[in-house]
Amino acid sequence: MKLFYSPGASSLSSHIALREAGLAAELVRVNLETKTLPASGQSYLAIHPMGKVPALMLDDGAVLTEGLAVLAYLADLAPASQLAPAAGTIERYRLLEALSFVATELHKGFAPMFDAEVPASFKQRLLRDARAFERVDALVRPGPYVLGAHFTVADAYLYPILRLGSHAGLDFSRWPAIEAYMTRVSRRPAVRAAVHAEGLIEG
C-alpha cells in the first residue's frame, strides 16, 4: 500500500491509524500547493483528482480517497487492533457518530482559519464559539478515549484536528479534559512515530 500525505494536514489521521494498526505502507509526500509528488515530480491529480490528502493506494492499484473511508478501511483491515468496534454493534454506530461530528463540526470549521482571505474578525468569532468544544469535552472527559477504553479511528481523527485548532490559536485551557486527552494521545508510540515521521514538532 501507499499512503499519500502532507505533513501536518488531516492525513495525519490516516498515518496514525496505519501505525496503530501495525500495517506496512509506503509514505508518499504530496505538495498541496503544486499538486505534485516532490520525490518524482509527477502530478498528484492523476491519483486524486481533487488534489487533497489522504489517498490510499492498495496493492492492486485501487485508490481510496476521503479520510473517513481510509480510516474505516484501515480499521477493518486489522481487526485485532480494535481501531473500530465490530460491525452491527451500537458501538460501531457510536464510532460513526463521533467521526461524523469531527468531520462536520470541527474539521470543516477550522478550514477558514488557514485561509488568508478570511477576515481576522470572522476567525475570532469562530474561536469564541465554544459549542463544538463543549461537545468534545463531553466525549473525552470520561476517558481515556472517545469510545472509552480502546483507542479507535475516532481518536486518530480527533487528535490531529485538535492539533490544527491549537495551531490556529485556539486556547484549550478552558477545557482541561481536552488538554489531558491531547497529552494522553500524544504519548502513544504510534502517534509519536507518525508525528516524528512527518517532521512535526510536538508541543
JSON list of N, CA and C in Angstrom, two decimals, residues 78 111 126 135 142 167 176-177 179 184 201:
[
{"chain": "A", "resi": 78, "resn": "ALA", "atom": "N", "xyz": [-7.32, -4.49, 9.92]},
{"chain": "A", "resi": 78, "resn": "ALA", "atom": "CA", "xyz": [-6.58, -5.00, 11.08]},
{"chain": "A", "resi": 78, "resn": "ALA", "atom": "C", "xyz": [-7.52, -5.09, 12.28]},
{"chain": "A", "resi": 111, "resn": "ALA", "atom": "N", "xyz": [-11.28, 25.05, 8.66]},
{"chain": "A", "resi": 111, "resn": "ALA", "atom": "CA", "xyz": [-10.78, 25.39, 7.33]},
{"chain": "A", "resi": 111, "resn": "ALA", "atom": "C", "xyz": [-10.57, 26.89, 7.13]},
{"chain": "A", "resi": 126, "resn": "LEU", "atom": "N", "xyz": [-15.10, 32.47, 15.19]},
{"chain": "A", "resi": 126, "resn": "LEU", "atom": "CA", "xyz": [-15.05, 31.01, 15.17]},
{"chain": "A", "resi": 126, "resn": "LEU", "atom": "C", "xyz": [-14.40, 30.48, 16.45]},
{"chain": "A", "resi": 135, "resn": "ARG", "atom": "N", "xyz": [-18.83, 19.88, 23.28]},
{"chain": "A", "resi": 135, "resn": "ARG", "atom": "CA", "xyz": [-19.16, 18.52, 22.87]},
{"chain": "A", "resi": 135, "resn": "ARG", "atom": "C", "xyz": [-17.92, 17.62, 22.91]},
{"chain": "A", "resi": 142, "resn": "PRO", "atom": "N", "xyz": [-14.88, 11.31, 30.08]},
{"chain": "A", "resi": 142, "resn": "PRO", "atom": "CA", "xyz": [-14.89, 10.00, 30.77]},
{"chain": "A", "resi": 142, "resn": "PRO", "atom": "C", "xyz": [-13.59, 9.24, 30.58]},
{"chain": "A", "resi": 167, "resn": "HIS", "atom": "N", "xyz": [-2.92, 25.11, 16.73]},
{"chain": "A", "resi": 167, "resn": "HIS", "atom": "CA", "xyz": [-2.02, 25.91, 15.90]},
{"chain": "A", "resi": 167, "resn": "HIS", "atom": "C", "xyz": [-2.73, 27.12, 15.30]},
{"chain": "A", "resi": 176, "resn": "PRO", "atom": "N", "xyz": [-9.99, 21.53, 30.50]},
{"chain": "A", "resi": 176, "resn": "PRO", "atom": "CA", "xyz": [-8.89, 20.69, 30.99]},
{"chain": "A", "resi": 176, "resn": "PRO", "atom": "C", "xyz": [-8.96, 19.25, 30.50]},
{"chain": "A", "resi": 177, "resn": "ALA", "atom": "N", "xyz": [-10.17, 18.73, 30.32]},
{"chain": "A", "resi": 177, "resn": "ALA", "atom": "CA", "xyz": [-10.30, 17.34, 29.85]},
{"chain": "A", "resi": 177, "resn": "ALA", "atom": "C", "xyz": [-9.75, 17.19, 28.44]},
{"chain": "A", "resi": 179, "resn": "GLU", "atom": "N", "xyz": [-7.32, 19.13, 27.12]},
{"chain": "A", "resi": 179, "resn": "GLU", "atom": "CA", "xyz": [-5.86, 19.22, 27.25]},
{"chain": "A", "resi": 179, "resn": "GLU", "atom": "C", "xyz": [-5.28, 17.88, 27.71]},
{"chain": "A", "resi": 184, "resn": "ARG", "atom": "N", "xyz": [-2.46, 12.76, 26.54]},
{"chain": "A", "resi": 184, "resn": "ARG", "atom": "CA", "xyz": [-2.53, 11.30, 26.61]},
{"chain": "A", "resi": 184, "resn": "ARG", "atom": "C", "xyz": [-2.32, 10.67, 25.24]},
{"chain": "A", "resi": 201, "resn": "ILE", "atom": "N", "xyz": [6.73, 19.13, 15.06]},
{"chain": "A", "resi": 201, "resn": "ILE", "atom": "CA", "xyz": [7.23, 19.36, 16.41]},
{"chain": "A", "resi": 201, "resn": "ILE", "atom": "C", "xyz": [6.06, 19.23, 17.36]}
]
